[in-house]
Coordinates of C-alpha atoms in Angstrom, one line a residue:
X1 CA -24.4 -9.6 -0.1
X2 CA -24.3 -5.9 -0.2
X3 CA -21.3 -4.4 1.8
X4 CA -22.4 -1.8 4.6
X5 CA -21.0 1.6 3.8
X6 CA -18.0 2.3 5.8
X7 CA -16.9 5.8 6.9
X8 CA -13.3 4.8 6.8
X9 CA -13.2 3.0 3.4
X10 CA -10.4 4.4 1.2
X11 CA -12.6 4.0 -1.8
X12 CA -14.7 6.8 -3.2
X13 CA -18.4 6.3 -3.2
X14 CA -20.1 7.6 -6.2
X15 CA -22.3 9.9 -4.4
X16 CA -19.4 11.7 -2.8
X17 CA -17.3 12.5 -5.8
X18 CA -18.7 16.0 -6.2
X19 CA -18.2 16.9 -2.7
X20 CA -14.7 15.4 -2.8
X21 CA -13.7 17.3 -5.9
X22 CA -14.7 20.7 -4.3
X23 CA -12.2 20.0 -1.5
X24 CA -9.2 19.1 -3.8
X25 CA -6.2 21.5 -3.7
X26 CA -5.5 23.2 -7.0
X27 CA -2.0 23.6 -7.0
X28 CA 1.3 22.1 -5.5
X29 CA 1.5 24.9 -2.9
X30 CA -1.8 23.9 -1.5
X31 CA -1.0 20.2 -1.5
X32 CA -0.4 19.1 2.0
X33 CA 1.7 16.0 2.8
X34 CA 4.1 14.0 0.4
X35 CA 6.8 16.7 0.7
X36 CA 9.3 14.7 -1.2
X37 CA 6.9 13.9 -4.0
X38 CA 5.8 17.3 -4.1
X39 CA 9.3 18.8 -4.4
X40 CA 10.4 16.4 -7.1
X41 CA 7.3 16.9 -9.2
X42 CA 7.6 20.5 -8.8
X43 CA 11.0 20.4 -10.3
X44 CA 9.9 18.3 -13.3
X45 CA 7.1 20.7 -14.1
X46 CA 9.3 23.8 -13.7
X47 CA 11.9 22.4 -15.9
X48 CA 9.4 21.6 -18.5
X49 CA 8.0 25.1 -18.5
X50 CA 11.5 26.5 -18.6
X51 CA 12.2 24.5 -21.9
X52 CA 8.8 25.1 -23.3
X53 CA 8.2 21.4 -23.6
X54 CA 5.7 18.9 -22.3
X55 CA 6.7 17.2 -18.9
X56 CA 7.8 13.7 -18.8
X57 CA 5.3 10.9 -18.4
X58 CA 4.3 10.5 -14.6
X59 CA 3.4 7.4 -12.9
X60 CA 1.7 7.6 -9.4
X61 CA 1.3 4.7 -7.4
X62 CA 0.0 4.0 -3.8
X63 CA -3.1 3.0 -1.9
X64 CA -6.4 4.6 -2.8
X65 CA -7.5 8.0 -1.3
X66 CA -3.8 9.4 -1.2
X67 CA -4.2 12.0 -3.8
X68 CA -3.2 10.5 -7.2
X69 CA -6.2 12.0 -9.2
X70 CA -5.6 15.3 -7.4
X71 CA -2.0 15.4 -8.4
X72 CA -3.1 14.5 -12.0
X73 CA -5.4 17.7 -11.9
X74 CA -2.5 19.8 -10.3
X75 CA -0.1 18.8 -13.2
X76 CA -2.6 20.0 -15.7
X77 CA -3.2 23.2 -13.8
X78 CA 0.3 24.0 -13.3
X79 CA 1.0 23.5 -17.0
X80 CA -2.1 25.6 -18.0
X81 CA -3.5 22.7 -20.3
X82 CA -6.7 20.6 -20.2
X83 CA -6.9 17.4 -18.5
X84 CA -8.5 14.3 -20.0
X85 CA -9.5 11.5 -17.5
X86 CA -10.1 7.9 -18.4
X87 CA -9.3 4.4 -16.7
X88 CA -7.8 1.1 -17.5
X89 CA -10.9 -0.8 -17.3
X90 CA -12.7 1.6 -19.8
X91 CA -10.0 0.7 -22.4
X92 CA -10.8 -2.9 -23.5
X93 CA -9.5 -2.5 -27.2
X94 CA -6.6 -0.8 -28.9
X95 CA -9.1 1.2 -30.9
X96 CA -10.5 2.7 -27.7
X97 CA -6.9 4.1 -26.9
X98 CA -6.3 5.2 -30.4
X99 CA -9.6 7.2 -30.4
X100 CA -8.6 8.9 -27.2
X101 CA -4.9 9.6 -28.2
X102 CA -5.9 11.0 -31.7
X103 CA -8.1 13.5 -30.1
X104 CA -5.4 15.2 -27.8
X105 CA -4.1 18.5 -28.5
X106 CA -0.3 19.2 -28.1
X107 CA 0.7 19.6 -24.6
X108 CA -2.4 18.1 -23.0
X109 CA -2.4 15.9 -20.0
X110 CA -4.1 12.3 -20.2
X111 CA -4.9 10.8 -16.8
X112 CA -5.2 6.9 -16.9
X113 CA -6.4 5.7 -13.6
X114 CA -6.0 2.0 -12.7
X115 CA -3.6 1.7 -15.6
X116 CA -2.7 -1.8 -14.4
X117 CA -6.1 -3.0 -15.6
X118 CA -5.8 -2.0 -19.2
X119 CA -6.1 -4.6 -21.9
X120 CA -2.8 -6.1 -23.3
X121 CA -3.4 -4.9 -26.9
X122 CA -4.2 -1.3 -25.5
X123 CA -1.0 -1.4 -23.4
X124 CA 1.2 -2.5 -26.4
X125 CA -0.1 0.5 -28.3
X126 CA 0.5 2.8 -25.5
X127 CA 4.3 1.8 -25.5
X128 CA 4.6 3.4 -29.1
X129 CA 2.4 6.4 -28.2
X130 CA 4.5 7.2 -25.0
X131 CA 7.9 6.9 -26.7
X132 CA 7.3 8.1 -30.3
X133 CA 4.0 9.9 -30.1
X134 CA 2.6 7.6 -32.9
X135 CA -0.1 4.8 -32.9
X136 CA -0.4 2.2 -35.6
X137 CA -4.0 1.6 -36.6
X138 CA -4.6 -1.9 -38.2
X139 CA -7.0 -1.9 -40.9
X140 CA -8.4 -5.2 -42.2
X141 CA -7.9 -8.7 -41.0
X142 CA -5.7 -11.7 -41.8
X143 CA -2.9 -11.5 -44.3
X144 CA -4.4 -8.4 -46.0
X145 CA -4.2 -6.3 -42.8
X146 CA -2.4 -3.1 -43.1
X147 CA -0.9 -1.0 -40.3
X148 CA -1.4 2.9 -40.8
X149 CA 0.8 4.9 -38.7
X150 CA -1.0 8.0 -37.1
X151 CA 1.2 10.8 -35.5
X152 CA -0.3 12.2 -32.4
X153 CA 0.9 15.4 -30.7
X154 CA 3.2 15.4 -27.8
X155 CA 1.3 14.9 -24.6
X156 CA 1.8 14.0 -20.9
X157 CA 0.6 10.7 -19.7
X158 CA -0.2 10.4 -15.8
X159 CA -0.8 6.9 -14.9
X160 CA -2.1 5.9 -11.5
X161 CA -2.1 2.5 -10.0
X162 CA -2.7 1.0 -6.6
X163 CA -0.8 -2.1 -7.6
X164 CA 2.4 -1.1 -9.3
X165 CA 3.7 -4.6 -9.2
X166 CA 1.2 -5.7 -11.9
X167 CA 2.7 -3.1 -14.5
X168 CA 5.0 -4.8 -17.0
X169 CA 8.5 -3.6 -17.0
X170 CA 8.4 -2.1 -20.5
X171 CA 5.5 0.0 -19.4
X172 CA 7.1 1.3 -16.1
X173 CA 10.3 2.0 -18.0
X174 CA 8.6 4.5 -20.3
X175 CA 7.6 6.8 -17.4
X176 CA 10.1 9.6 -16.8
X177 CA 9.0 10.2 -13.3
X178 CA 7.6 7.6 -10.9
X179 CA 6.1 8.8 -7.5
X180 CA 5.3 6.3 -4.6
X181 CA 2.6 8.1 -2.4
X182 CA 2.7 7.0 1.3
X183 CA 0.2 7.2 4.1
X184 CA 0.1 10.7 5.6
X185 CA 1.2 11.9 9.1
X186 CA -1.5 13.2 11.5
X187 CA -0.1 16.7 11.4
X188 CA -0.6 16.8 7.7
X189 CA -4.0 15.4 7.8
X190 CA -5.0 18.1 10.4
X191 CA -3.9 20.8 8.0
X192 CA -6.0 19.2 5.3
X193 CA -8.9 19.1 7.7
X194 CA -8.6 22.7 8.4
X195 CA -8.2 23.8 4.9
X196 CA -11.3 21.8 3.9
X197 CA -13.3 23.2 6.8
X198 CA -12.7 26.7 5.4
X199 CA -14.0 25.5 2.0
X200 CA -17.1 23.9 3.7
X201 CA -17.8 27.1 5.6
X202 CA -17.0 26.5 9.2
X203 CA -14.3 27.1 11.8
X204 CA -12.3 24.1 12.9
X205 CA -9.8 24.5 15.9
X206 CA -6.5 22.6 16.2
X207 CA -7.9 20.2 18.6
X208 CA -10.9 19.2 16.5
X209 CA -8.7 18.9 13.5
X210 CA -6.5 16.4 15.3
X211 CA -9.3 14.3 16.5
X212 CA -10.6 13.9 12.9
X213 CA -7.0 13.5 11.6
X214 CA -6.0 10.8 14.0
X215 CA -9.0 8.5 13.1
X216 CA -8.4 8.9 9.3
X217 CA -6.0 6.1 8.7
X218 CA -3.5 8.3 7.0
X219 CA -5.7 9.0 4.2
X220 CA -6.9 12.5 2.9
X221 CA -10.1 11.1 1.5
X222 CA -11.1 9.7 4.8
X223 CA -10.2 12.8 6.7
X224 CA -12.6 14.8 4.3
X225 CA -15.4 12.3 4.8
X226 CA -15.2 12.3 8.5
X227 CA -14.9 16.1 8.5
X228 CA -18.2 16.3 6.6
X229 CA -19.9 14.0 9.2
X230 CA -18.5 16.1 12.0
X231 CA -20.0 19.2 10.4
X232 CA -23.4 17.6 10.1
X233 CA -23.3 16.5 13.7
X234 CA -22.4 20.0 14.8
X235 CA -25.2 21.7 12.6
X236 CA -27.8 19.4 14.2
X237 CA -26.5 19.3 17.7
X238 CA -24.6 22.4 18.5
X239 CA -25.7 25.2 15.9
X240 CA -22.8 24.5 13.7
X241 CA -20.1 25.1 16.1
X242 CA -17.4 22.3 16.2
X243 CA -15.4 21.5 19.3
X244 CA -13.1 18.7 20.2
X245 CA -15.7 17.0 22.5
X246 CA -18.3 17.3 19.8
X247 CA -15.8 15.8 17.1
X248 CA -15.2 12.8 19.4
X249 CA -19.0 12.3 19.9
X250 CA -19.7 12.7 16.2
X251 CA -17.2 10.0 15.3
X252 CA -18.3 7.6 18.0
X253 CA -21.7 7.9 16.6
X254 CA -20.3 6.6 13.3
X255 CA -18.4 3.9 15.3
X256 CA -14.9 5.2 14.4
X257 CA -12.6 4.7 17.3
X258 CA -9.5 6.7 18.3
X259 CA -7.2 4.7 16.0
X260 CA -9.7 4.8 12.9
X261 CA -11.1 1.3 13.4
X262 CA -14.6 0.8 12.4
X263 CA -17.4 -1.6 13.2
X264 CA -15.9 -4.2 10.6
X265 CA -12.3 -3.8 11.8
X266 CA -13.3 -4.4 15.5
X267 CA -15.7 -7.3 14.3
X268 CA -12.9 -9.2 12.8
X269 CA -10.5 -8.5 15.6
X270 CA -13.0 -9.6 18.3
X271 CA -13.9 -12.7 16.2
X272 CA -10.3 -13.9 16.2
X273 CA -9.8 -13.2 20.0
X274 CA -13.2 -14.1 21.4
X275 CA -14.3 -17.0 19.0
X276 CA -11.0 -18.5 17.8
X277 CA -8.7 -17.8 20.9
X278 CA -6.5 -15.5 18.9
X279 CA -6.1 -17.7 16.0
X280 CA -5.0 -19.1 13.6
X281 CA -8.2 -18.9 11.7
X282 CA -8.8 -19.2 7.9
X283 CA -10.2 -16.4 5.9
X284 CA -13.4 -18.0 4.9
X285 CA -14.1 -19.1 8.5
X286 CA -13.4 -15.6 9.6
X287 CA -15.5 -14.0 7.0
X288 CA -18.6 -16.2 8.0
X289 CA -18.0 -15.5 11.7
X290 CA -18.5 -11.7 11.0
X291 CA -21.3 -12.0 8.3
X292 CA -19.1 -10.6 5.5
X293 CA -17.7 -11.8 2.0
X294 CA -14.1 -13.0 2.2
X295 CA -13.2 -10.2 -0.3
X296 CA -14.5 -7.6 2.1
X297 CA -12.6 -8.9 5.1
X298 CA -9.4 -9.3 3.0
X299 CA -9.5 -6.2 1.0
X300 CA -11.2 -3.8 3.5
X301 CA -10.5 -4.8 7.1
X302 CA -7.3 -6.8 7.0
X303 CA -4.8 -4.3 5.3
X304 CA -5.4 -1.6 8.1
X305 CA -5.4 -4.2 10.9
X306 CA -2.1 -5.5 9.6
X307 CA -0.7 -2.0 9.2
X308 CA -1.5 -1.3 12.8
X309 CA 0.1 -4.3 13.9
X310 CA -3.1 -5.9 15.3
X311 CA -3.2 -8.9 12.9
X312 CA -0.8 -11.2 11.3
X313 CA -1.2 -13.4 8.1
X314 CA 0.5 -16.7 8.8
X315 CA 0.8 -19.9 6.8
X316 CA -1.9 -21.4 8.9
X317 CA -4.3 -18.5 9.0
X318 CA -5.0 -15.2 10.6
X319 CA -3.7 -14.5 14.1
X320 CA -4.2 -11.6 16.5
X321 CA -1.1 -9.9 17.9
X322 CA -0.5 -8.8 21.5
X323 CA -1.3 -5.2 20.4
X324 CA -4.6 -6.4 18.9
X325 CA -5.7 -8.0 22.1
X326 CA -4.6 -4.8 24.1
X327 CA -6.6 -2.7 21.9
X328 CA -9.7 -4.6 22.8
X329 CA -8.6 -4.4 26.4
X330 CA -8.0 -8.1 26.7
X331 CA -5.1 -10.3 27.7
X332 CA -3.9 -13.0 25.4
X333 CA -4.3 -16.6 26.5
X334 CA -1.0 -18.3 27.6
X335 CA 0.7 -19.8 24.5
X336 CA -1.3 -17.8 22.0
X337 CA 0.7 -17.7 18.8
X338 CA 3.1 -20.5 19.4
X339 CA 4.1 -22.7 16.7
X340 CA 2.6 -20.7 13.9
X341 CA 5.6 -20.8 11.6
X342 CA 7.4 -23.8 10.4

């Protein structure tokens, strides 16, 4: 089954990457939100420039769409060096990593996205490269194999992961600075929306920016995507002029409600409440009831519903909370949720 495109998915669609790149901030000063990470990272980079050295390796962790790739680009820009981008799934053999590392120039930044998905042999090679700036290339096989050490210039590795718990301890320990990115406040997202509107060439007032920000699930990628949809709606229906009322109408057209729930989120919540009496209901049964794959329900809809406090995962299955019932304008039946935990 092909999953229907969701305007509030935190994952970047291939077709929107170019538009997304045009809206990225290019410096820490422009980077809205994450004040603690911004201050800490700024200190790391400023100290490295003062010493005339390369910055420590940086690990960025957090949910998708929060700015890990943007921060990697900013690190390279702040240090005035090129950025090389690759990903963990693209490095299946140690030789793949050796080829990338041996092609770096002193001081350059290597961005390794989804670092937790890198192969084990490449991971073990990366330990030595990060610590001693050297890789050992094995020539030959069996008893006659020989390891040839190759020195590589000092570089900064920026690793990004959505699942920091999957990184082995020895790899995590080799990063000099680790930043955990959190979901953004509505005020920060509204500022991002206004800055992006300037780059897109239209005016966005405070009220309209807040409408878009409040429905963006705390994620800059989503706020920029919804902003482009509001712009399109305004161009077709109001001569390009964006107002608060128009922003609400545009997002209602795309079935994004005032809290950021889309069609799938509401479908899951309604199925639990209306078809299964509030739960508990198993994941596979729930997925069938909304006509989606189990992975789609588990990875796309559930995390946000749980974060909003509308849904609970229990030993017996998924259960709607009182807040979930209230969001649908319904009253939970008497005794709902009793006896769910041993």
